[in-house]
Amino acid sequence: FVYRDLNGDGIINEKDLAPIGDSWIPRLVYRLSAGIAYRNLDVKVMFQGTDKSSQTKSGVGIYENYYEEVYNDINRQAWTAERNASNEKIGYPALSLGKSTNHVDNEYFIMNTSYLRLKNVEIGYTLPIKASRFLSAEKIRFTLQGQNLFTWDRMRTDYVDPESGMLERVQPYRVFNVGVSLIF
């Protein structure tokens, strides 16, 4: 990385720190819910997302020297003399077991945390009234539901969720539910 002497005193230190990127608080938060029903089948979906936000990413899964060298997909293209000599793509600075100047907040570690997530999908089927009454019920409905099915984002890593922000935090689980509703 190349650091600049922003205050012009001839020394690069903490006095040269300056804000970079968007705010970690999204300027736009949105949600879209929709549903459709046809005869006995119904489908409901919900998307949620944010835009115009960024965060400095660091720690486990980003900095390789945290928690006894936890490596991640972001570290795969780290600089090595061999990679440099063979003109391979360099996508991360040289790996280090200790803290170095590579582990100072900078533009590289500012990641766009905007995302669009398919948050919920529910597919339901209600048995015809004749079939329900044959089973001594007024109404029988079957459902299949999924949560956190897909996320589209611009993060440089697939292992850190843009919403949770860090690998140490619980990432959103993909959850599937099957249900039956009986009304007597």
N, CA and C of each residue as an Amber inpcrd file, in Angstrom:
protein
   552
   0.8370000  -1.1840000   0.0000000   0.0000000   0.0000000   0.0000000
   0.8780000   1.2420000   0.0000000   0.3510000   2.3160000  -0.5280000
   1.0550000   3.5930000  -0.5360000   0.2360000   4.5450000   0.3360000
   0.9000000   5.1360000   1.3210000   0.2230000   6.0660000   2.2200000
   0.7140000   7.4710000   1.9290000  -0.1630000   8.4650000   2.1100000
   0.2010000   9.8550000   1.8340000   0.3530000  10.6530000   3.1190000
   1.2480000  11.5980000   3.0530000   1.4680000  12.5550000   4.1400000
   0.4510000  13.6810000   3.9530000  -0.7460000  13.5140000   4.5210000
  -1.8320000  14.4640000   4.2790000  -1.6190000  15.8210000   4.9440000
  -0.9640000  15.8550000   6.0820000  -0.7820000  17.1480000   6.7580000
   0.5390000  17.8290000   6.3780000   1.3520000  17.1850000   5.5440000
   2.5580000  17.8030000   5.0200000   3.6880000  17.9860000   6.0100000
   3.7310000  17.2290000   7.1250000   4.8060000  17.4070000   8.1010000
   6.0100000  16.4970000   7.8360000   5.9840000  15.7530000   6.7220000
   7.1150000  14.8940000   6.3700000   7.1030000  13.5430000   7.0730000
   6.0990000  13.2710000   7.9060000   5.9990000  12.0040000   8.6340000
   4.6190000  11.4100000   8.3730000   4.5820000  10.1260000   8.0580000
   3.2960000   9.4630000   7.8880000   2.9600000   8.7640000   9.2000000
   1.9100000   9.2710000   9.8700000   1.4890000   8.7000000  11.1530000
  -0.0120000   8.9240000  11.3310000  -0.5130000   8.7330000  12.5560000
  -1.9480000   8.8600000  12.8150000  -2.5040000  10.2530000  12.5340000
  -1.6370000  11.2680000  12.4540000  -2.1010000  12.6150000  12.1410000
  -2.4940000  12.7540000  10.6640000  -2.1740000  11.7550000   9.8660000
  -2.5210000  11.7740000   8.4450000  -3.7950000  11.0000000   8.1410000
  -4.4780000  10.5340000   9.1670000  -5.7270000   9.8050000   8.9470000
  -6.8170000  10.7600000   8.4730000  -7.6380000  10.2910000   7.5430000
  -8.7340000  11.1040000   7.0120000  -9.9040000  10.1770000   6.6890000
 -11.1310000  10.6910000   6.7310000 -12.2880000   9.8560000   6.4010000
 -12.2380000   9.4200000   4.9380000 -12.6260000   8.1790000   4.6920000
 -12.7190000   7.6600000   3.3270000 -13.9670000   6.7960000   3.2180000
 -14.5390000   6.7200000   2.0290000 -15.7190000   5.8880000   1.7970000
 -16.9990000   6.5660000   2.2510000 -18.1000000   5.8580000   2.0630000
 -19.4080000   6.3220000   2.5370000 -19.5330000   6.0190000   4.0260000
 -20.6000000   6.4980000   4.6160000 -20.8970000   6.2000000   6.0130000
 -21.2610000   4.7250000   6.1560000 -21.0220000   4.1610000   7.3470000
 -21.4530000   2.7810000   7.6100000 -22.9600000   2.7020000   7.7700000
 -23.6100000   3.8480000   7.9890000 -25.0690000   3.9000000   8.0530000
 -25.5790000   4.0900000   6.6240000 -26.3470000   3.1540000   6.0920000
 -26.8150000   3.2620000   4.7030000 -27.6680000   4.5020000   4.4940000
 -27.4920000   5.1510000   3.3470000 -28.3270000   6.2940000   3.0200000
 -29.6720000   5.8550000   2.4400000 -29.7370000   4.5920000   2.0490000
 -30.9700000   4.0620000   1.5040000 -31.1890000   2.6540000   2.0480000
 -32.3480000   2.4280000   2.6480000 -32.7490000   1.1050000   3.1350000
 -34.0930000   0.8150000   2.4970000 -34.2450000  -0.3650000   1.9290000
 -35.4910000  -0.6530000   1.2360000 -35.9440000  -2.0840000   1.4690000
 -37.2230000  -2.2840000   1.2140000 -37.8310000  -3.6100000   1.3270000
 -38.9740000  -3.6820000   0.3240000 -39.0950000  -4.8230000  -0.3170000
 -40.1780000  -5.0420000  -1.2690000 -40.8260000  -6.3750000  -0.9480000
 -42.1290000  -6.3450000  -0.7240000 -42.8860000  -7.5700000  -0.4730000
 -43.9200000  -7.7130000  -1.5740000 -44.1060000  -8.9360000  -2.0200000
 -45.0970000  -9.1850000  -3.0610000 -45.6750000 -10.5750000  -2.8600000
 -46.8640000 -10.7540000  -3.3600000 -47.5010000 -12.0630000  -3.2740000
 -48.4540000 -12.2630000  -4.4310000 -48.6640000 -13.5130000  -4.7460000
 -49.5910000 -13.8540000  -5.8090000 -50.2950000 -15.1480000  -5.4100000
 -51.5620000 -15.2320000  -5.7650000 -52.3300000 -16.4450000  -5.4690000
 -53.0900000 -16.8420000  -6.7190000 -53.0840000 -18.1190000  -6.9810000
 -53.8460000 -18.6540000  -8.1090000 -54.4770000 -19.9600000  -7.6550000
 -55.7810000 -19.9550000  -7.6220000 -56.5480000 -21.0990000  -7.1470000
 -56.0860000 -21.4920000  -5.7450000 -55.4950000 -22.6530000  -5.5630000
 -55.1070000 -23.1100000  -4.2260000 -53.6390000 -22.8650000  -3.9110000
 -52.9180000 -22.2810000  -4.8440000 -51.4760000 -22.0530000  -4.6790000
 -51.2100000 -20.5780000  -4.4320000 -50.3300000 -20.2790000  -3.4830000
 -49.9400000 -18.8870000  -3.2480000 -48.4270000 -18.8130000  -3.0290000
 -47.8450000 -17.7030000  -3.4500000 -46.4040000 -17.4690000  -3.3040000
 -46.2210000 -16.0590000  -2.7670000 -45.3750000 -15.9210000  -1.7490000
 -45.0460000 -14.6180000  -1.1690000 -43.5300000 -14.4920000  -1.1460000
 -43.0200000 -13.3080000  -1.4900000 -41.5790000 -13.0540000  -1.4440000
 -41.3210000 -11.7130000  -0.7620000 -40.1470000 -11.6100000  -0.1510000
 -39.7180000 -10.3410000   0.4270000 -38.2340000 -10.1570000   0.1450000
 -37.9020000  -9.0220000  -0.4450000 -36.5210000  -8.6220000  -0.6650000
 -36.2110000  -7.4830000   0.2890000 -34.9800000  -7.4180000   0.7640000
 -34.5580000  -6.2600000   1.5540000 -33.1410000  -5.9060000   1.1410000
 -32.7710000  -4.6520000   1.3540000 -31.4180000  -4.2580000   0.9880000
 -31.0750000  -2.8690000   1.4580000 -29.8410000  -2.5000000   1.1780000
 -29.3380000  -1.1680000   1.5060000 -28.4920000  -0.6740000   0.3400000
 -28.2620000   0.6280000   0.2980000 -27.3990000   1.2040000  -0.7250000
 -26.6810000   2.4120000  -0.1370000 -25.5700000   2.7510000  -0.7650000
 -24.7520000   3.9030000  -0.3850000 -24.2280000   3.7820000   1.0440000
 -23.5380000   2.6790000   1.2940000 -22.8800000   2.5050000   2.5880000
 -21.5910000   1.7210000   2.3810000 -20.6370000   1.9770000   3.2470000
 -19.3830000   1.2260000   3.2070000 -18.8380000   1.1210000   4.6190000
 -17.9750000   0.1450000   4.8220000 -17.3640000  -0.0620000   6.1380000
 -15.9320000  -0.5000000   5.9520000 -15.1150000  -0.1430000   6.9260000
 -13.7630000  -0.6740000   6.9760000 -13.8600000  -2.0840000   7.5270000
 -13.3590000  -3.0360000   6.7860000 -13.3600000  -4.4240000   7.2300000
 -11.9820000  -4.7710000   7.7680000 -11.9570000  -5.4470000   8.8890000
 -10.6990000  -5.8600000   9.5050000 -10.9910000  -7.0600000  10.3890000
  -9.9930000  -7.5280000  11.0810000 -10.2040000  -8.6250000  12.0150000
 -10.1830000  -9.9820000  11.3530000 -10.8070000 -10.9420000  12.0110000
 -10.8080000 -12.3340000  11.5670000 -11.3910000 -12.4400000  10.1560000
 -10.7010000 -13.1710000   9.3070000 -11.1530000 -13.3790000   7.9420000
 -10.7180000 -12.3040000   6.9770000 -10.2610000 -11.1740000   7.4770000
  -9.7350000 -10.1100000   6.6160000  -8.2420000  -9.9790000   6.8740000
  -7.8690000  -9.6630000   8.1190000  -6.4470000  -9.6030000   8.4930000
  -6.0110000 -11.0130000   8.8650000  -5.0310000 -11.5170000   8.1530000
  -4.6000000 -12.9030000   8.3430000  -3.8760000 -13.1480000   9.6600000
  -3.4640000 -12.1100000  10.3580000  -2.7160000 -12.2910000  11.6030000
  -3.6130000 -12.3660000  12.8440000  -4.9280000 -12.3250000  12.6720000
  -5.8470000 -12.4410000  13.8010000  -6.1500000 -13.9060000  14.0900000
  -6.3140000 -14.2490000  15.3400000  -6.7170000 -15.5820000  15.7860000
  -5.9240000 -16.7010000  15.1090000  -4.6200000 -16.6180000  15.2150000
  -3.7280000 -17.6580000  14.7120000  -3.9500000 -17.9710000  13.2400000
  -3.8820000 -16.9520000  12.4560000  -3.8770000 -17.0770000  11.0030000
  -5.1240000 -17.7530000  10.4230000  -6.2630000 -17.1230000  10.5610000
  -7.4740000 -17.5840000   9.9030000  -7.4540000 -16.9660000   8.5030000
  -7.3440000 -17.8080000   7.4930000  -7.2870000 -17.3200000   6.1190000
  -8.6530000 -17.4160000   5.4750000  -8.8340000 -16.6480000   4.4250000
 -10.1280000 -16.4780000   3.8050000  -9.9140000 -16.3560000   2.3070000
 -10.9830000 -16.2920000   1.5310000 -10.8560000 -16.1400000   0.0860000
 -10.1650000 -14.8400000  -0.3070000 -10.2700000 -13.8230000   0.5200000
  -9.6420000 -12.5300000   0.2200000  -8.1060000 -12.6250000   0.2450000
  -7.5720000 -13.6050000   0.9770000  -6.1220000 -13.7620000   1.1070000
  -5.4890000 -14.6080000  -0.0010000  -6.2910000 -15.2150000  -0.8510000
  -5.7640000 -16.1490000  -1.8560000  -4.8330000 -15.5010000  -2.8710000
  -5.0360000 -14.2260000  -3.1620000  -4.2110000 -13.5530000  -4.1530000
  -3.2000000 -12.6250000  -3.4930000  -2.6790000 -13.0640000  -2.3620000
  -1.7000000 -12.2530000  -1.6320000  -0.3860000 -12.1570000  -2.4130000
   0.2940000 -11.0410000  -2.2010000   1.5770000 -10.8140000  -2.8620000
   2.6100000 -11.8180000  -2.3600000   3.3290000 -12.4200000  -3.2830000
   4.5320000 -13.1990000  -2.9890000   5.5250000 -12.8510000  -4.0800000
   6.7850000 -13.0680000  -3.8160000   7.8150000 -12.7870000  -4.8290000
   7.5530000 -13.6210000  -6.0890000   7.1340000 -14.8660000  -5.9000000
   6.8670000 -15.7510000  -7.0410000   5.6830000 -15.2550000  -7.8710000
   4.6050000 -14.8680000  -7.2110000   3.4260000 -14.3550000  -7.9310000
   3.7740000 -13.0740000  -8.6650000   4.5360000 -12.2280000  -8.0190000
   4.9360000 -10.9670000  -8.6400000   5.8180000 -11.2220000  -9.8600000
   6.7970000 -12.1310000  -9.7430000   7.7170000 -12.4370000 -10.8380000
   6.9900000 -13.0530000 -12.0370000   5.9430000 -13.8250000 -11.7760000
   5.2160000 -14.4710000 -12.8740000   4.0220000 -13.6360000 -13.3580000
   3.9420000 -12.3820000 -12.9120000   2.8860000 -11.4480000 -13.3180000
   1.4770000 -11.9580000 -13.0380000   1.3140000 -12.7340000 -11.9680000
  -0.0150000 -13.1760000 -11.5630000  -0.7440000 -12.0070000 -10.9130000
  -2.0590000 -12.0950000 -10.8990000  -2.8610000 -11.0370000 -10.2880000
  -2.5670000 -10.9790000  -8.7880000  -2.2830000  -9.7970000  -8.3010000
  -2.0590000  -9.5710000  -6.8660000  -3.2930000  -8.8340000  -6.3490000
  -4.0130000  -9.4660000  -5.4290000  -5.2360000  -8.8680000  -4.9170000
  -5.1960000  -8.5840000  -3.4260000  -4.0520000  -8.8350000  -2.7890000
  -3.9280000  -8.6340000  -1.3530000  -2.4420000  -8.4230000  -1.0560000
  -2.1060000  -7.6290000  -0.0420000  -0.6830000  -7.4320000   0.2760000
  -0.0310000  -8.7080000   0.8080000   1.2640000  -8.6750000   0.9690000
   2.0030000  -9.8280000   1.4970000   1.4360000 -10.2210000   2.8540000
   1.2940000 -11.5350000   3.0740000   0.7690000 -12.0390000   4.3410000
   1.8130000 -11.8680000   5.4330000   1.3440000 -11.6610000   6.6440000
   2.2410000 -11.4190000   7.7610000   1.6740000 -12.0600000   9.0220000
   2.5440000 -12.6540000   9.8330000   2.0950000 -13.2440000  11.0930000
   1.9090000 -12.1980000  12.1850000   2.5180000 -11.0480000  12.0170000
   2.4010000  -9.9680000  12.9970000   1.7160000  -8.7660000  12.3760000
   1.3420000  -7.8110000  13.1960000   0.7210000  -6.5830000  12.6940000
   1.7640000  -5.7950000  11.9110000   1.3340000  -5.2800000  10.7630000
   2.2480000  -4.5130000   9.9200000   1.5060000  -3.3090000   9.3550000
   2.1850000  -2.5320000   8.5280000   1.5300000  -1.3780000   7.9050000
   0.4140000  -1.8140000   6.9660000   0.4070000  -3.0720000   6.5680000
  -0.6830000  -3.5950000   5.7470000  -1.9850000  -3.7150000   6.5370000
  -1.9120000  -3.6420000   7.8500000  -3.0920000  -3.8130000   8.6990000
  -3.5600000  -2.4920000   9.3080000  -3.3190000  -1.4140000   8.5950000
  -3.8080000  -0.0950000   8.9880000  -4.9940000   0.2100000   8.0760000
  -6.0680000   0.7370000   8.6390000  -7.2330000   1.0570000   7.8140000
  -6.8170000   1.8940000   6.6110000  -7.2550000   1.4730000   5.4410000
  -6.9610000   2.1970000   4.2160000  -8.0460000   1.8960000   3.1950000
  -7.9500000   2.4930000   2.0220000  -8.9980000   2.3390000   1.0140000
  -9.2310000   0.8890000   0.6100000  -8.1930000   0.0640000   0.6470000
  -8.3580000  -1.3240000   0.2470000  -9.3630000  -2.0430000   1.1470000
  -9.3400000  -1.7470000   2.4240000 -10.2110000  -2.4370000   3.3740000
 -11.5810000  -1.7730000   3.5330000 -11.8220000  -0.6950000   2.7980000
 -13.1620000  -0.1050000   2.7630000 -13.9600000  -0.9090000   1.7510000
 -15.0310000  -1.5360000   2.1940000 -15.8300000  -2.3560000   1.2930000
 -17.2450000  -1.8080000   1.1900000 -17.7670000  -1.8620000   0.0000000
 -19.1260000  -1.4320000  -0.2710000 -20.0630000  -2.4480000   0.3800000
 -20.8490000  -2.0120000   1.3300000 -21.7360000  -2.9250000   2.0600000
 -23.1820000  -2.8660000   1.5700000 -23.3930000  -2.2960000   0.4010000
 -24.7240000  -2.3060000  -0.2000000 -25.0620000  -3.7370000  -0.6000000
 -26.3150000  -4.1030000  -0.4740000 -26.7080000  -5.4660000  -0.8340000
 -28.2050000  -5.5280000  -1.1490000 -28.5850000  -6.6060000  -1.8000000
 -29.9770000  -6.9620000  -2.0100000 -30.1040000  -8.4210000  -1.6000000
 -31.0330000  -8.7110000  -0.6980000 -31.1860000 -10.0750000  -0.1830000
 -32.6190000 -10.5600000  -0.4210000 -32.7090000 -11.7830000  -0.9280000
 -34.0060000 -12.4600000  -0.9770000 -34.2200000 -12.9990000   0.4240000
 -34.9390000 -12.2290000   1.2290000 -35.0580000 -12.4980000   2.6620000
 -36.0230000 -13.6390000   2.9650000 -37.1880000 -13.6340000   2.3390000
 -38.1970000 -14.6610000   2.6110000 -38.9110000 -15.0840000   1.3320000
 -39.1820000 -16.3620000   1.2430000 -40.0400000 -16.9120000   0.1960000
 -40.9500000 -17.9240000   0.8750000 -42.2330000 -17.8390000   0.5740000
 -43.1690000 -18.8180000   1.1090000 -44.0640000 -19.3030000  -0.0260000
 -44.1280000 -20.6100000  -0.1610000 -45.0150000 -21.2330000  -1.1410000
 -46.0510000 -22.0290000  -0.3500000 -47.3190000 -21.7730000  -0.6110000
 -48.3790000 -22.4560000   0.1210000 -49.3670000 -23.1190000  -0.8200000
 -49.8970000 -24.2250000  -0.3670000 -50.9370000 -24.9230000  -1.1360000
 -52.0460000 -25.3170000  -0.1690000 -53.2590000 -24.9080000  -0.4900000
 -54.4320000 -25.2460000   0.3170000 -55.2060000 -26.3440000  -0.3930000
 -55.4460000 -27.4180000   0.3320000 -56.2110000 -28.5250000  -0.2530000
 -57.6140000 -28.0520000  -0.6230000 -58.1830000 -28.5990000  -1.6690000
 -59.5770000 -28.2670000  -1.9940000 -60.4910000 -28.6220000  -0.8080000
 -61.5830000 -27.9150000  -0.6930000 -62.5050000 -28.0950000   0.4390000
 -62.9720000 -29.5420000   0.5500000 -63.2640000 -30.2000000  -0.5870000
 -63.7080000 -31.5930000  -0.5570000 -62.6720000 -32.4880000   0.1100000
 -61.3980000 -32.2920000  -0.2660000 -60.3270000 -33.1250000   0.2950000
 -60.1650000 -32.8490000   1.7850000 -60.2870000 -31.5840000   2.1850000
 -60.1550000 -31.2290000   3.6020000 -61.2750000 -31.8490000   4.4200000
 -62.4850000 -31.7550000   3.9160000 -63.6340000 -32.3090000   4.6470000
 -63.5660000 -33.8280000   4.7110000 -63.0310000 -34.4480000   3.6670000
 -62.8530000 -35.9000000   3.6750000 -61.9370000 -36.3160000   4.8290000
 -60.9820000 -35.4240000   5.1870000 -60.0610000 -35.6870000   6.2950000
 -60.5660000 -35.0590000   7.5980000 -61.8430000 -34.7070000   7.6490000
 -62.5070000 -34.1350000   8.8380000 -61.9230000 -32.7860000   9.2510000
 -61.4970000 -32.0100000   8.2880000 -60.9720000 -30.6690000   8.5890000
 -61.7090000 -29.6490000   7.7320000 -61.7550000 -28.4360000   8.2340000
 -62.3780000 -27.3560000   7.4680000 -61.4160000 -26.8420000   6.3940000
 -60.1060000 -26.7970000   6.7660000 -59.1000000 -26.2890000   5.8310000
 -57.7470000 -26.9150000   6.1770000 -57.0080000 -27.3290000   5.1420000
 -55.6550000 -27.8710000   5.3290000 -54.7340000 -27.1420000   4.3540000
 -53.6750000 -26.5780000   4.9000000 -52.7320000 -25.8070000   4.0750000
 -51.3100000 -26.2970000   4.3510000 -50.5560000 -26.5290000   3.2860000
 -49.1470000 -26.9320000   3.3680000 -48.2840000 -25.7510000   2.9490000
 -47.1550000 -25.5540000   3.6510000 -46.2600000 -24.4520000   3.3030000
 -44.8100000 -24.9140000   3.2590000 -44.0610000 -24.2510000   2.4040000
 -42.6080000 -24.3870000   2.3300000 -42.0640000 -22.9690000   2.3810000
 -41.1820000 -22.7130000   3.3250000 -40.6670000 -21.3610000   3.5200000
 -39.1520000 -21.3920000   3.5580000 -38.5350000 -20.3700000   2.9660000
 -37.0860000 -20.2230000   3.0170000 -36.7180000 -18.8110000   3.4180000
 -35.6650000 -18.6830000   4.2210000 -35.1780000 -17.3680000   4.6540000
 -33.7160000 -17.2220000   4.2630000 -33.3270000 -15.9940000   3.9110000
 -31.9450000 -15.6530000   3.5490000 -31.4280000 -16.5630000   2.4310000
 -32.2000000 -16.6650000   1.3590000 -31.8720000 -17.6040000   0.2920000
 -30.7230000 -17.1300000  -0.5930000 -30.7250000 -15.8690000  -0.9800000
 -29.6710000 -15.3390000  -1.8420000 -29.3380000 -13.9150000  -1.4220000
 -28.0770000 -13.5570000  -1.5600000 -27.6410000 -12.1840000  -1.3080000
 -26.7570000 -11.7510000  -2.4650000 -27.0990000 -10.6190000  -3.0500000
 -26.2810000 -10.0160000  -4.0940000 -25.5860000  -8.8160000  -3.4600000
 -24.2590000  -8.7840000  -3.5380000 -23.5110000  -7.6840000  -2.9310000
 -22.2570000  -7.3900000  -3.7370000 -21.5000000  -6.3890000  -3.2840000
 -20.2570000  -5.9910000  -3.9540000 -19.0370000  -6.1840000  -3.0420000
 -19.1530000  -7.0610000  -2.0680000 -18.0440000  -7.3170000  -1.1530000
 -16.9240000  -8.0470000  -1.8910000 -15.6910000  -7.8570000  -1.4500000
 -14.5490000  -8.5490000  -2.0590000 -14.3540000  -9.9390000  -1.4770000
 -15.1700000 -10.3290000  -0.5570000 -15.0650000 -11.6440000   0.0520000
 -16.4460000 -12.2860000   0.1110000 -16.4870000 -13.5870000  -0.0520000
 -17.7640000 -14.3060000   0.0370000 -18.0610000 -14.7680000   1.4530000
 -17.1260000 -14.5800000   2.3740000 -17.2720000 -15.1180000   3.7210000
 -17.7500000 -14.1010000   4.7460000 -17.7650000 -12.8390000   4.3960000
 -18.2370000 -11.8060000   5.3170000 -19.5110000 -11.2280000   4.7340000
 -20.5890000 -11.3290000   5.4680000 -21.8760000 -10.8240000   5.0230000
 -21.8990000  -9.3020000   5.1380000 -22.4440000  -8.5850000   4.1500000
 -22.4550000  -7.1230000   4.2200000 -23.2980000  -6.5710000   5.3670000
 -24.2950000  -7.3220000   5.8040000 -25.1630000  -6.8470000   6.8860000
 -24.5300000  -7.0760000   8.2510000 -23.9570000  -8.2530000   8.4950000
 -23.3580000  -8.5240000   9.8020000 -21.9910000  -7.8620000   9.9180000
 -21.2760000  -7.7450000   8.8140000 -20.0640000  -6.9310000   8.7800000
 -18.7540000  -7.5850000   9.1510000 -18.7450000  -8.6530000   9.9130000
 -17.4930000  -9.2620000  10.3550000 -17.6510000 -10.7780000  10.3900000
 -16.5480000 -11.4780000  10.2050000 -16.5810000 -12.9300000  10.2510000
 -16.8270000 -13.4380000  11.6730000 -16.4380000 -12.6410000  12.6910000
 -16.6440000 -13.0690000  14.0830000 -18.1150000 -13.0440000  14.4790000
 -18.9050000 -12.2600000  13.7820000 -20.3350000 -12.1770000  14.0820000
 -21.0650000 -13.3000000  13.3700000 -22.2060000 -13.6520000  13.8940000
 -23.0010000 -14.7100000  13.2900000 -23.4930000 -14.2350000  11.9270000
 -23.1780000 -14.9980000  10.9160000 -23.6330000 -14.6970000   9.5630000
 -25.0820000 -15.1590000   9.4340000 -25.8770000 -14.5260000   8.5720000
 -27.2740000 -14.9450000   8.4250000 -27.3690000 -16.4000000   7.9660000
 -28.1430000 -17.1670000   8.6750000 -28.3510000 -18.5700000   8.3250000
 -29.3760000 -18.6820000   7.2110000 -29.1920000 -19.6480000   6.3550000
 -30.2120000 -20.0060000   5.3730000 -31.1050000 -21.0240000   6.0760000
 -32.3900000 -20.7360000   6.1510000 -33.3170000 -21.5650000   6.9150000
 -34.4630000 -22.0080000   6.0100000 -34.8420000 -23.2900000   6.1360000
 -35.9870000 -23.8310000   5.4150000 -36.9730000 -24.3960000   6.4230000
 -38.2450000 -24.1300000   6.2170000 -39.3070000 -24.6370000   7.0810000
 -40.3840000 -25.3020000   6.2250000 -40.9320000 -26.3710000   6.7340000
 -42.0630000 -27.0470000   6.1130000 -43.1760000 -27.0300000   7.1530000
 -44.3780000 -26.6830000   6.7390000 -45.4740000 -26.6010000   7.7030000
 -46.7860000 -27.1260000   7.1750000 -47.6350000 -27.4640000   8.1140000
 -49.0000000 -27.8930000   7.8160000 -49.9200000 -27.1460000   8.7770000
 -50.9360000 -26.5380000   8.2400000 -51.9210000 -25.8310000   9.0540000
 -53.2570000 -26.5360000   8.9170000 -53.7960000 -26.9490000  10.0460000
 -55.0910000 -27.6600000  10.0740000 -56.1140000 -26.8070000  10.8220000
 -57.2450000 -26.5820000  10.1950000 -58.3420000 -25.8580000  10.8560000
 -59.5260000 -26.8150000  10.9220000 -60.0070000 -27.0580000  12.1490000
 -61.1230000 -27.9840000  12.3420000 -62.3890000 -27.2200000  12.6450000
